[in-house]
Every structure is written in C-alpha cells, then in structure tokens.
Amino acid sequence: MINQPPISQEALIAENIAHVRTTIAEAARRAGRSPEEITLVAVSKTKPLEFIKIAYNLGMRDFGENRIQEALEKQAAFCPADLRWHMIGHVQTNKANKAAASFAYIHSIDSFHAAEALQRAVEKKSQATGESLRQAVFLQVNISGEASKEGMSAADAPGIVRQILSLPQLEVCGLMTVAPLVEDAEQVRPVFRALRELRDELRQQFPAVNWEHLSMGMTDDYPVAIEEGATIVRVGRAIFGERIQVKQPLAC
Ligand SMILES: *Cc1c(COP(=O)(O)O)cnc(C)c1O
C-alpha cells in the first residue's frame, strides 16, 4: 500500500473556493443573472489567520467576521490594501467605537439605537482623523420572526430607515438576513424572496437610498439566495471547513 500524501490546507481551500464559485455561477445562470453581480464573502470567523492568507492568495478579497475583537486582531496582523472586511455579527453599542470605519461594510444594523451609536462613533473618528468618514451599512431584518434571530422586523424597517436617513455618516446600501436552519434549503426560499420584496418596497418609499445590495445566503442555502436576488453571499464552512464548537466550561 502506498500512502497518499495528505491534502494540504491550501489545496483544500482552493478546491472549496472553486466549487463555491462554480455553484454561484450555476445558480446565477438559472436565475438569468450574471455571476459578476454576486460578491462572495469568505466568512473566516474562528479560523486562523493562515486560512485568510491562503484564501487571499487564491484571489479572495472579501472576508467576514462576527466578533469585533477577533476581527481587529486579524486586521492588524494582515492588512493588504485591497482586502475588504465585512462585519456580519451583532455590534453592541459599547463596541461601536471599535467597529466604526474598521470595516468596508457592517451588515448587522438591527435598530435605530445601534445606528445612532455607530453614527456617533464615525463622527468621533472623523474628528480624530480629520477625514470625513462614512460607514456603509446594511439593515439586518429578521424575516422569519424567530425569537432567537437578530434583526428588526420587516414591519419596523420603513420607520427605522426614515430615522437612519437623518444620520449623515451612515450610508445604507441594502438589506441583510440570516435564514433559519432547515433540512432543505428550498424551505427558506420564501425568506429570501420576502427580503427582496421588502427591498423593492423600500426602494419605492426611499428612492434616494442606494438599495443595491441583498446580503443573504450561507453555506447551506446560498444557491437559493442567489436565485432570489442575493448580491452578497456569506460563506464560511463551504470554504474553510466546519467550525469547531468551543464548549463553554460548565459552571459548578
Ligand atoms: C457564520 C455566519 C455565516 C457563515 O455561515 P456558514 O454556514 O459557515 O456558511 C454567514 N452569516 C453570518 C451572519 C454568520 O454569523
């Protein structure tokens, strides 16, 4: 028996990215869309910097993180000018200062309160740096209404948009959602469709806003999200492999 050499991490990630890109192209084609309309964000949360460097060297330019501290550490250690960081996790108001202007996009604005905190933080950073900074944000909508999910309700979205328009340093550029976990991705098609329809309504109501983006679709459901209009898919496991669950120590 000849032992096969182990597959390198790089070869594995390369194969995964190629597979995801092919799947994106196929889904786009099914929907009569161009694959170039869709940005693939590689979700690198919990993964080592080494994986990010490998993916970057393979051509990936968009990376998603869900914890501010972890993201800032990675940004400090690896900072090519053309790499775009996406904040995809909840931003607590007490972390707004750290989040402001540290990400190309913040996908997870889920209330006016969160938006205001971010506006203040961007203002502060603008004053400190002497630059006129603006932060691109998505509004996170909890379409499915699951209690465990973050995001504003679809019904609240128009009112919150109206308020956010008064915040000069935030630039709304679309909507984001996280679909429920299901066995069959077809089951969440209505969630993605509803986000697109909400976007279309908001576009009518607020024509001055750039409603270009729909950030929706993850490892288990991104082809369906693309068929329903996603312009940004956030894919972690299909690129970097399963995340190891860190068990919380049991309390005595
Ligand atoms: C972790 C995460 C993803 C990626 O999930 P995968 O199932 O690994 O593709 C996408 N979006 C958000 C908001 C996440 O927290």
PDB file of C-alpha atoms and ligand atoms in Angstrom:
ATOM      1  CA  MET A   1       0.000   0.000   0.000  1.00  0.00           C
ATOM      2  CA  ILE A   2       1.253   3.422  -0.861  1.00  0.00           C
ATOM      3  CA  ASN A   3       0.174   6.132   1.492  1.00  0.00           C
ATOM      4  CA  GLN A   4      -1.385   9.117  -0.209  1.00  0.00           C
ATOM      5  CA  PRO A   5       0.280  12.347   0.848  1.00  0.00           C
ATOM      6  CA  PRO A   6      -2.130  14.346   2.992  1.00  0.00           C
ATOM      7  CA  ILE A   7      -4.018  17.046   1.110  1.00  0.00           C
ATOM      8  CA  SER A   8      -2.603  20.435   2.020  1.00  0.00           C
ATOM      9  CA  GLN A   9      -4.819  23.035   3.658  1.00  0.00           C
ATOM     10  CA  GLU A  10      -4.167  25.238   0.662  1.00  0.00           C
ATOM     11  CA  ALA A  11      -5.305  22.596  -1.832  1.00  0.00           C
ATOM     12  CA  LEU A  12      -8.430  22.010   0.231  1.00  0.00           C
ATOM     13  CA  ILE A  13      -9.356  25.691   0.408  1.00  0.00           C
ATOM     14  CA  ALA A  14      -8.574  26.119  -3.295  1.00  0.00           C
ATOM     15  CA  GLU A  15     -10.861  23.229  -4.174  1.00  0.00           C
ATOM     16  CA  ASN A  16     -13.594  24.586  -1.908  1.00  0.00           C
ATOM     17  CA  ILE A  17     -13.434  28.083  -3.386  1.00  0.00           C
ATOM     18  CA  ALA A  18     -13.544  26.687  -6.916  1.00  0.00           C
ATOM     19  CA  HIS A  19     -16.577  24.606  -6.001  1.00  0.00           C
ATOM     20  CA  VAL A  20     -18.383  27.558  -4.403  1.00  0.00           C
ATOM     21  CA  ARG A  21     -17.621  29.779  -7.386  1.00  0.00           C
ATOM     22  CA  THR A  22     -18.995  27.150  -9.785  1.00  0.00           C
ATOM     23  CA  THR A  23     -22.118  26.777  -7.656  1.00  0.00           C
ATOM     24  CA  ILE A  24     -22.587  30.566  -7.622  1.00  0.00           C
ATOM     25  CA  ALA A  25     -22.240  30.716 -11.400  1.00  0.00           C
ATOM     26  CA  GLU A  26     -24.741  27.904 -11.891  1.00  0.00           C
ATOM     27  CA  ALA A  27     -27.297  29.488  -9.551  1.00  0.00           C
ATOM     28  CA  ALA A  28     -26.862  32.854 -11.265  1.00  0.00           C
ATOM     29  CA  ARG A  29     -27.361  31.275 -14.664  1.00  0.00           C
ATOM     30  CA  ARG A  30     -30.535  29.526 -13.511  1.00  0.00           C
ATOM     31  CA  ALA A  31     -31.887  32.931 -12.482  1.00  0.00           C
ATOM     32  CA  GLY A  32     -30.785  34.648 -15.680  1.00  0.00           C
ATOM     33  CA  ARG A  33     -28.212  36.688 -13.754  1.00  0.00           C
ATOM     34  CA  SER A  34     -24.539  37.298 -14.294  1.00  0.00           C
ATOM     35  CA  PRO A  35     -22.188  35.706 -11.728  1.00  0.00           C
ATOM     36  CA  GLU A  36     -20.287  39.007 -11.622  1.00  0.00           C
ATOM     37  CA  GLU A  37     -23.247  40.580  -9.831  1.00  0.00           C
ATOM     38  CA  ILE A  38     -22.542  38.398  -6.817  1.00  0.00           C
ATOM     39  CA  THR A  39     -19.825  39.058  -4.251  1.00  0.00           C
ATOM     40  CA  LEU A  40     -18.573  36.071  -2.314  1.00  0.00           C
ATOM     41  CA  VAL A  41     -17.652  36.947   1.261  1.00  0.00           C
ATOM     42  CA  ALA A  42     -15.457  34.294   2.844  1.00  0.00           C
ATOM     43  CA  VAL A  43     -16.590  34.019   6.451  1.00  0.00           C
ATOM     44  CA  SER A  44     -13.385  33.455   8.402  1.00  0.00           C
ATOM     45  CA  LYS A  45     -14.723  33.722  11.959  1.00  0.00           C
ATOM     46  CA  THR A  46     -12.988  31.298  14.362  1.00  0.00           C
ATOM     47  CA  LYS A  47     -10.499  30.377  11.624  1.00  0.00           C
ATOM     48  CA  PRO A  48      -6.768  31.120  11.885  1.00  0.00           C
ATOM     49  CA  LEU A  49      -5.135  33.982  10.022  1.00  0.00           C
ATOM     50  CA  GLU A  50      -3.281  31.400   7.965  1.00  0.00           C
ATOM     51  CA  PHE A  51      -6.554  30.396   6.273  1.00  0.00           C
ATOM     52  CA  ILE A  52      -7.307  34.021   5.419  1.00  0.00           C
ATOM     53  CA  LYS A  53      -3.871  34.421   3.837  1.00  0.00           C
ATOM     54  CA  ILE A  54      -4.345  31.257   1.803  1.00  0.00           C
ATOM     55  CA  ALA A  55      -7.744  32.416   0.555  1.00  0.00           C
ATOM     56  CA  TYR A  56      -6.387  35.878  -0.190  1.00  0.00           C
ATOM     57  CA  ASN A  57      -3.575  34.378  -2.244  1.00  0.00           C
ATOM     58  CA  LEU A  58      -6.214  32.392  -4.113  1.00  0.00           C
ATOM     59  CA  GLY A  59      -7.926  35.641  -5.094  1.00  0.00           C
ATOM     60  CA  MET A  60     -10.477  36.174  -2.324  1.00  0.00           C
ATOM     61  CA  ARG A  61     -10.788  39.833  -1.335  1.00  0.00           C
ATOM     62  CA  ASP A  62     -13.869  39.913   0.933  1.00  0.00           C
ATOM     63  CA  PHE A  63     -13.761  38.398   4.414  1.00  0.00           C
ATOM     64  CA  GLY A  64     -16.481  38.257   7.046  1.00  0.00           C
ATOM     65  CA  GLU A  65     -16.054  38.233  10.822  1.00  0.00           C
ATOM     66  CA  ASN A  66     -18.681  38.324  13.544  1.00  0.00           C
ATOM     67  CA  ARG A  67     -16.694  39.411  16.597  1.00  0.00           C
ATOM     68  CA  ILE A  68     -15.097  42.835  16.759  1.00  0.00           C
ATOM     69  CA  GLN A  69     -12.116  41.800  18.853  1.00  0.00           C
ATOM     70  CA  GLU A  70     -11.217  38.835  16.662  1.00  0.00           C
ATOM     71  CA  ALA A  71     -11.682  40.915  13.515  1.00  0.00           C
ATOM     72  CA  LEU A  72      -9.475  43.754  14.741  1.00  0.00           C
ATOM     73  CA  GLU A  73      -6.709  41.342  15.707  1.00  0.00           C
ATOM     74  CA  LYS A  74      -6.798  39.761  12.265  1.00  0.00           C
ATOM     75  CA  GLN A  75      -6.897  43.171  10.568  1.00  0.00           C
ATOM     76  CA  ALA A  76      -3.825  44.287  12.498  1.00  0.00           C
ATOM     77  CA  ALA A  77      -1.930  41.148  11.513  1.00  0.00           C
ATOM     78  CA  PHE A  78      -2.907  41.048   7.833  1.00  0.00           C
ATOM     79  CA  CYS A  79      -3.791  44.246   6.036  1.00  0.00           C
ATOM     80  CA  PRO A  80      -3.365  44.276   2.256  1.00  0.00           C
ATOM     81  CA  ALA A  81      -4.904  47.493   0.921  1.00  0.00           C
ATOM     82  CA  ASP A  82      -7.367  45.698  -1.334  1.00  0.00           C
ATOM     83  CA  LEU A  83      -8.812  43.378   1.308  1.00  0.00           C
ATOM     84  CA  ARG A  84     -12.365  44.259   2.367  1.00  0.00           C
ATOM     85  CA  TRP A  85     -13.549  43.290   5.850  1.00  0.00           C
ATOM     86  CA  HIS A  86     -17.236  42.713   6.478  1.00  0.00           C
ATOM     87  CA  MET A  87     -18.727  42.832   9.967  1.00  0.00           C
ATOM     88  CA  ILE A  88     -21.534  40.281   9.923  1.00  0.00           C
ATOM     89  CA  GLY A  89     -22.217  39.893  13.645  1.00  0.00           C
ATOM     90  CA  HIS A  90     -24.204  41.995  16.067  1.00  0.00           C
ATOM     91  CA  VAL A  91     -22.430  45.210  17.041  1.00  0.00           C
ATOM     92  CA  GLN A  92     -23.120  46.087  20.652  1.00  0.00           C
ATOM     93  CA  THR A  93     -23.418  49.813  21.154  1.00  0.00           C
ATOM     94  CA  ASN A  94     -20.436  49.777  23.520  1.00  0.00           C
ATOM     95  CA  LYS A  95     -18.338  48.337  20.669  1.00  0.00           C
ATOM     96  CA  ALA A  96     -19.425  50.961  18.135  1.00  0.00           C
ATOM     97  CA  ASN A  97     -16.199  52.922  18.560  1.00  0.00           C
ATOM     98  CA  LYS A  98     -14.154  49.885  17.629  1.00  0.00           C
ATOM     99  CA  ALA A  99     -16.391  48.972  14.728  1.00  0.00           C
ATOM    100  CA  ALA A 100     -16.621  52.432  13.160  1.00  0.00           C
ATOM    101  CA  ALA A 101     -14.578  52.730   9.972  1.00  0.00           C
ATOM    102  CA  SER A 102     -12.867  49.388  10.628  1.00  0.00           C
ATOM    103  CA  PHE A 103     -14.989  47.533   8.093  1.00  0.00           C
ATOM    104  CA  ALA A 104     -15.870  48.169   4.464  1.00  0.00           C
ATOM    105  CA  TYR A 105     -19.407  47.087   5.337  1.00  0.00           C
ATOM    106  CA  ILE A 106     -21.298  46.486   8.549  1.00  0.00           C
ATOM    107  CA  HIS A 107     -24.089  44.046   7.680  1.00  0.00           C
ATOM    108  CA  SER A 108     -25.819  43.933  11.012  1.00  0.00           C
ATOM    109  CA  ILE A 109     -27.545  47.212  11.908  1.00  0.00           C
ATOM    110  CA  ASP A 110     -30.684  45.992  13.611  1.00  0.00           C
ATOM    111  CA  SER A 111     -32.136  49.071  15.303  1.00  0.00           C
ATOM    112  CA  PHE A 112     -32.053  52.863  15.235  1.00  0.00           C
ATOM    113  CA  HIS A 113     -30.279  52.720  18.581  1.00  0.00           C
ATOM    114  CA  ALA A 114     -27.433  50.706  17.044  1.00  0.00           C
ATOM    115  CA  ALA A 115     -27.295  53.064  14.062  1.00  0.00           C
ATOM    116  CA  GLU A 116     -27.121  56.138  16.286  1.00  0.00           C
ATOM    117  CA  ALA A 117     -24.275  54.678  18.318  1.00  0.00           C
ATOM    118  CA  LEU A 118     -22.404  53.946  15.122  1.00  0.00           C
ATOM    119  CA  GLN A 119     -23.073  57.444  13.768  1.00  0.00           C
ATOM    120  CA  ARG A 120     -21.603  58.963  16.918  1.00  0.00           C
ATOM    121  CA  ALA A 121     -18.586  56.687  16.660  1.00  0.00           C
ATOM    122  CA  VAL A 122     -17.963  57.514  12.993  1.00  0.00           C
ATOM    123  CA  GLU A 123     -18.297  61.207  13.810  1.00  0.00           C
ATOM    124  CA  LYS A 124     -15.751  60.870  16.583  1.00  0.00           C
ATOM    125  CA  LYS A 125     -13.340  59.001  14.359  1.00  0.00           C
ATOM    126  CA  SER A 126     -13.793  61.611  11.622  1.00  0.00           C
ATOM    127  CA  GLN A 127     -12.882  64.357  14.035  1.00  0.00           C
ATOM    128  CA  ALA A 128      -9.888  62.433  15.333  1.00  0.00           C
ATOM    129  CA  THR A 129      -8.506  61.703  11.873  1.00  0.00           C
ATOM    130  CA  GLY A 130      -9.569  64.926  10.152  1.00  0.00           C
ATOM    131  CA  GLU A 131     -11.194  62.851   7.417  1.00  0.00           C
ATOM    132  CA  SER A 132     -14.846  62.928   6.503  1.00  0.00           C
ATOM    133  CA  LEU A 133     -15.634  59.258   7.058  1.00  0.00           C
ATOM    134  CA  ARG A 134     -18.788  57.437   6.035  1.00  0.00           C
ATOM    135  CA  GLN A 135     -19.714  53.930   7.049  1.00  0.00           C
ATOM    136  CA  ALA A 136     -21.554  51.644   4.629  1.00  0.00           C
ATOM    137  CA  VAL A 137     -24.189  49.585   6.424  1.00  0.00           C
ATOM    138  CA  PHE A 138     -26.869  47.013   5.765  1.00  0.00           C
ATOM    139  CA  LEU A 139     -30.043  46.774   7.773  1.00  0.00           C
ATOM    140  CA  GLN A 140     -30.445  43.326   9.247  1.00  0.00           C
ATOM    141  CA  VAL A 141     -34.012  42.106   9.026  1.00  0.00           C
ATOM    142  CA  ASN A 142     -35.426  39.134  10.893  1.00  0.00           C
ATOM    143  CA  ILE A 143     -37.747  37.967   8.143  1.00  0.00           C
ATOM    144  CA  SER A 144     -38.654  34.652   9.716  1.00  0.00           C
ATOM    145  CA  GLY A 145     -39.533  36.256  13.042  1.00  0.00           C
ATOM    146  CA  GLU A 146     -37.711  33.569  15.020  1.00  0.00           C
ATOM    147  CA  ALA A 147     -37.170  34.842  18.549  1.00  0.00           C
ATOM    148  CA  SER A 148     -33.550  33.658  18.546  1.00  0.00           C
ATOM    149  CA  LYS A 149     -32.637  35.718  15.473  1.00  0.00           C
ATOM    150  CA  GLU A 150     -31.240  39.219  15.486  1.00  0.00           C
ATOM    151  CA  GLY A 151     -32.634  41.874  13.234  1.00  0.00           C
ATOM    152  CA  MET A 152     -35.503  44.331  13.008  1.00  0.00           C
ATOM    153  CA  SER A 153     -38.906  43.104  11.911  1.00  0.00           C
ATOM    154  CA  ALA A 154     -39.925  43.779   8.324  1.00  0.00           C
ATOM    155  CA  ALA A 155     -42.780  45.909   9.657  1.00  0.00           C
ATOM    156  CA  ASP A 156     -40.378  48.131  11.612  1.00  0.00           C
ATOM    157  CA  ALA A 157     -37.942  48.565   8.734  1.00  0.00           C
ATOM    158  CA  PRO A 158     -39.522  51.598   6.984  1.00  0.00           C
ATOM    159  CA  GLY A 159     -39.692  53.614  10.208  1.00  0.00           C
ATOM    160  CA  ILE A 160     -36.103  52.769  11.079  1.00  0.00           C
ATOM    161  CA  VAL A 161     -34.925  53.652   7.564  1.00  0.00           C
ATOM    162  CA  ARG A 162     -36.613  57.047   7.870  1.00  0.00           C
ATOM    163  CA  GLN A 163     -34.779  57.697  11.139  1.00  0.00           C
ATOM    164  CA  ILE A 164     -31.433  56.451   9.852  1.00  0.00           C
ATOM    165  CA  LEU A 165     -31.633  58.866   6.919  1.00  0.00           C
ATOM    166  CA  SER A 166     -31.013  61.633   9.444  1.00  0.00           C
ATOM    167  CA  LEU A 167     -27.596  60.162  10.284  1.00  0.00           C
ATOM    168  CA  PRO A 168     -25.219  61.814   7.828  1.00  0.00           C
ATOM    169  CA  GLN A 169     -22.263  59.495   8.215  1.00  0.00           C
ATOM    170  CA  LEU A 170     -24.059  56.226   7.640  1.00  0.00           C
ATOM    171  CA  GLU A 171     -24.684  55.069   4.118  1.00  0.00           C
ATOM    172  CA  VAL A 172     -27.393  52.437   3.848  1.00  0.00           C
ATOM    173  CA  CYS A 173     -26.645  50.182   0.898  1.00  0.00           C
ATOM    174  CA  GLY A 174     -29.062  47.321   1.317  1.00  0.00           C
ATOM    175  CA  LEU A 175     -30.618  44.647   3.487  1.00  0.00           C
ATOM    176  CA  MET A 176     -29.237  41.558   5.166  1.00  0.00           C
ATOM    177  CA  THR A 177     -30.891  38.496   6.640  1.00  0.00           C
ATOM    178  CA  VAL A 178     -29.972  35.180   8.203  1.00  0.00           C
ATOM    179  CA  ALA A 179     -32.381  32.411   7.259  1.00  0.00           C
ATOM    180  CA  PRO A 180     -33.467  29.755   9.771  1.00  0.00           C
ATOM    181  CA  LEU A 181     -31.695  26.410   9.858  1.00  0.00           C
ATOM    182  CA  VAL A 182     -33.674  23.892   7.844  1.00  0.00           C
ATOM    183  CA  GLU A 183     -33.154  20.448   6.342  1.00  0.00           C
ATOM    184  CA  ASP A 184     -33.866  21.523   2.797  1.00  0.00           C
ATOM    185  CA  ALA A 185     -32.779  24.963   1.538  1.00  0.00           C
ATOM    186  CA  GLU A 186     -35.948  25.189  -0.552  1.00  0.00           C
ATOM    187  CA  GLN A 187     -37.790  25.767   2.720  1.00  0.00           C
ATOM    188  CA  VAL A 188     -36.090  29.144   3.175  1.00  0.00           C
ATOM    189  CA  ARG A 189     -36.738  30.416  -0.341  1.00  0.00           C
ATOM    190  CA  PRO A 190     -39.738  32.446   0.952  1.00  0.00           C
ATOM    191  CA  VAL A 191     -37.437  34.175   3.456  1.00  0.00           C
ATOM    192  CA  PHE A 192     -35.069  35.338   0.724  1.00  0.00           C
ATOM    193  CA  ARG A 193     -37.946  36.312  -1.535  1.00  0.00           C
ATOM    194  CA  ALA A 194     -39.503  38.351   1.275  1.00  0.00           C
ATOM    195  CA  LEU A 195     -36.236  40.234   1.851  1.00  0.00           C
ATOM    196  CA  ARG A 196     -36.083  41.093  -1.851  1.00  0.00           C
ATOM    197  CA  GLU A 197     -39.698  42.230  -1.844  1.00  0.00           C
ATOM    198  CA  LEU A 198     -39.087  44.360   1.245  1.00  0.00           C
ATOM    199  CA  ARG A 199     -36.104  45.911  -0.521  1.00  0.00           C
ATOM    200  CA  ASP A 200     -38.284  46.678  -3.549  1.00  0.00           C
ATOM    201  CA  GLU A 201     -40.884  48.356  -1.322  1.00  0.00           C
ATOM    202  CA  LEU A 202     -38.240  50.388   0.487  1.00  0.00           C
ATOM    203  CA  ARG A 203     -36.822  51.448  -2.861  1.00  0.00           C
ATOM    204  CA  GLN A 204     -40.229  52.867  -3.805  1.00  0.00           C
ATOM    205  CA  GLN A 205     -40.569  54.614  -0.491  1.00  0.00           C
ATOM    206  CA  PHE A 206     -36.987  55.890  -0.206  1.00  0.00           C
ATOM    207  CA  PRO A 207     -35.704  56.350  -3.753  1.00  0.00           C
ATOM    208  CA  ALA A 208     -32.700  58.386  -2.613  1.00  0.00           C
ATOM    209  CA  VAL A 209     -31.186  55.393  -0.822  1.00  0.00           C
ATOM    210  CA  ASN A 210     -28.899  53.007  -2.677  1.00  0.00           C
ATOM    211  CA  TRP A 211     -30.787  49.729  -2.320  1.00  0.00           C
ATOM    212  CA  GLU A 212     -28.339  47.816  -4.448  1.00  0.00           C
ATOM    213  CA  HIS A 213     -27.415  45.029  -2.083  1.00  0.00           C
ATOM    214  CA  LEU A 214     -29.100  41.970  -0.651  1.00  0.00           C
ATOM    215  CA  SER A 215     -26.729  40.180   1.724  1.00  0.00           C
ATOM    216  CA  MET A 216     -28.261  36.732   2.060  1.00  0.00           C
ATOM    217  CA  GLY A 217     -27.231  33.113   1.735  1.00  0.00           C
ATOM    218  CA  MET A 218     -24.766  30.980   3.730  1.00  0.00           C
ATOM    219  CA  THR A 219     -23.183  27.557   3.207  1.00  0.00           C
ATOM    220  CA  ASP A 220     -26.455  25.656   3.392  1.00  0.00           C
ATOM    221  CA  ASP A 221     -28.601  27.944   1.295  1.00  0.00           C
ATOM    222  CA  TYR A 222     -26.583  30.352  -0.904  1.00  0.00           C
ATOM    223  CA  PRO A 223     -27.701  28.880  -4.268  1.00  0.00           C
ATOM    224  CA  VAL A 224     -31.344  29.523  -3.359  1.00  0.00           C
ATOM    225  CA  ALA A 225     -30.474  33.017  -2.098  1.00  0.00           C
ATOM    226  CA  ILE A 226     -28.804  33.806  -5.430  1.00  0.00           C
ATOM    227  CA  GLU A 227     -31.837  32.601  -7.331  1.00  0.00           C
ATOM    228  CA  GLU A 228     -33.862  35.053  -5.218  1.00  0.00           C
ATOM    229  CA  GLY A 229     -31.561  38.013  -5.873  1.00  0.00           C
ATOM    230  CA  ALA A 230     -28.647  37.922  -3.413  1.00  0.00           C
ATOM    231  CA  THR A 231     -25.810  40.249  -4.412  1.00  0.00           C
ATOM    232  CA  ILE A 232     -23.612  39.205  -1.482  1.00  0.00           C
ATOM    233  CA  VAL A 233     -23.369  35.676  -0.108  1.00  0.00           C
ATOM    234  CA  ARG A 234     -21.587  34.987   3.181  1.00  0.00           C
ATOM    235  CA  VAL A 235     -19.997  31.562   3.051  1.00  0.00           C
ATOM    236  CA  GLY A 236     -17.881  30.065   5.823  1.00  0.00           C
ATOM    237  CA  ARG A 237     -17.923  26.277   6.157  1.00  0.00           C
ATOM    238  CA  ALA A 238     -18.062  25.536   2.436  1.00  0.00           C
ATOM    239  CA  ILE A 239     -14.738  27.396   2.087  1.00  0.00           C
ATOM    240  CA  PHE A 240     -12.856  26.829   5.331  1.00  0.00           C
ATOM    241  CA  GLY A 241     -14.450  23.652   6.666  1.00  0.00           C
ATOM    242  CA  GLU A 242     -16.562  23.036   9.746  1.00  0.00           C
ATOM    243  CA  ARG A 243     -16.075  25.297  12.731  1.00  0.00           C
ATOM    244  CA  ILE A 244     -15.141  23.553  15.937  1.00  0.00           C
ATOM    245  CA  GLN A 245     -17.640  24.369  18.643  1.00  0.00           C
ATOM    246  CA  VAL A 246     -15.896  25.825  21.634  1.00  0.00           C
ATOM    247  CA  LYS A 247     -17.635  24.361  24.654  1.00  0.00           C
ATOM    248  CA  GLN A 248     -18.322  26.743  27.472  1.00  0.00           C
ATOM    249  CA  PRO A 249     -16.842  25.429  30.702  1.00  0.00           C
ATOM    250  CA  LEU A 250     -19.554  24.038  32.916  1.00  0.00           C
ATOM    251  CA  ALA A 251     -20.363  26.139  35.910  1.00  0.00           C
ATOM    252  CA  CYS A 252     -20.124  24.384  39.256  1.00  0.00           C
TER     253      CYS A 252
HETATM  254  C1  LIG B   1     -21.242  32.295  10.462  1.00  0.00           C
HETATM  255  C2  LIG B   1     -22.062  33.175   9.604  1.00  0.00           C
HETATM  256  C3  LIG B   1     -22.110  32.969   8.208  1.00  0.00           C
HETATM  257  C4  LIG B   1     -21.429  31.815   7.512  1.00  0.00           C
HETATM  258  O1  LIG B   1     -22.050  30.604   7.852  1.00  0.00           O
HETATM  259  P1  LIG B   1     -21.653  29.223   7.142  1.00  0.00           P
HETATM  260  O2  LIG B   1     -22.796  28.355   7.443  1.00  0.00           O
HETATM  261  O3  LIG B   1     -20.368  28.783   7.740  1.00  0.00           O
HETATM  262  O4  LIG B   1     -21.510  29.500   5.684  1.00  0.00           O
HETATM  263  C5  LIG B   1     -22.862  33.870   7.458  1.00  0.00           C
HETATM  264  N1  LIG B   1     -23.508  34.909   8.031  1.00  0.00           N
HETATM  265  C6  LIG B   1     -23.483  35.138   9.353  1.00  0.00           C
HETATM  266  C7  LIG B   1     -24.222  36.279   9.918  1.00  0.00           C
HETATM  267  C8  LIG B   1     -22.756  34.277  10.181  1.00  0.00           C
HETATM  268  O5  LIG B   1     -22.747  34.501  11.500  1.00  0.00           O
END
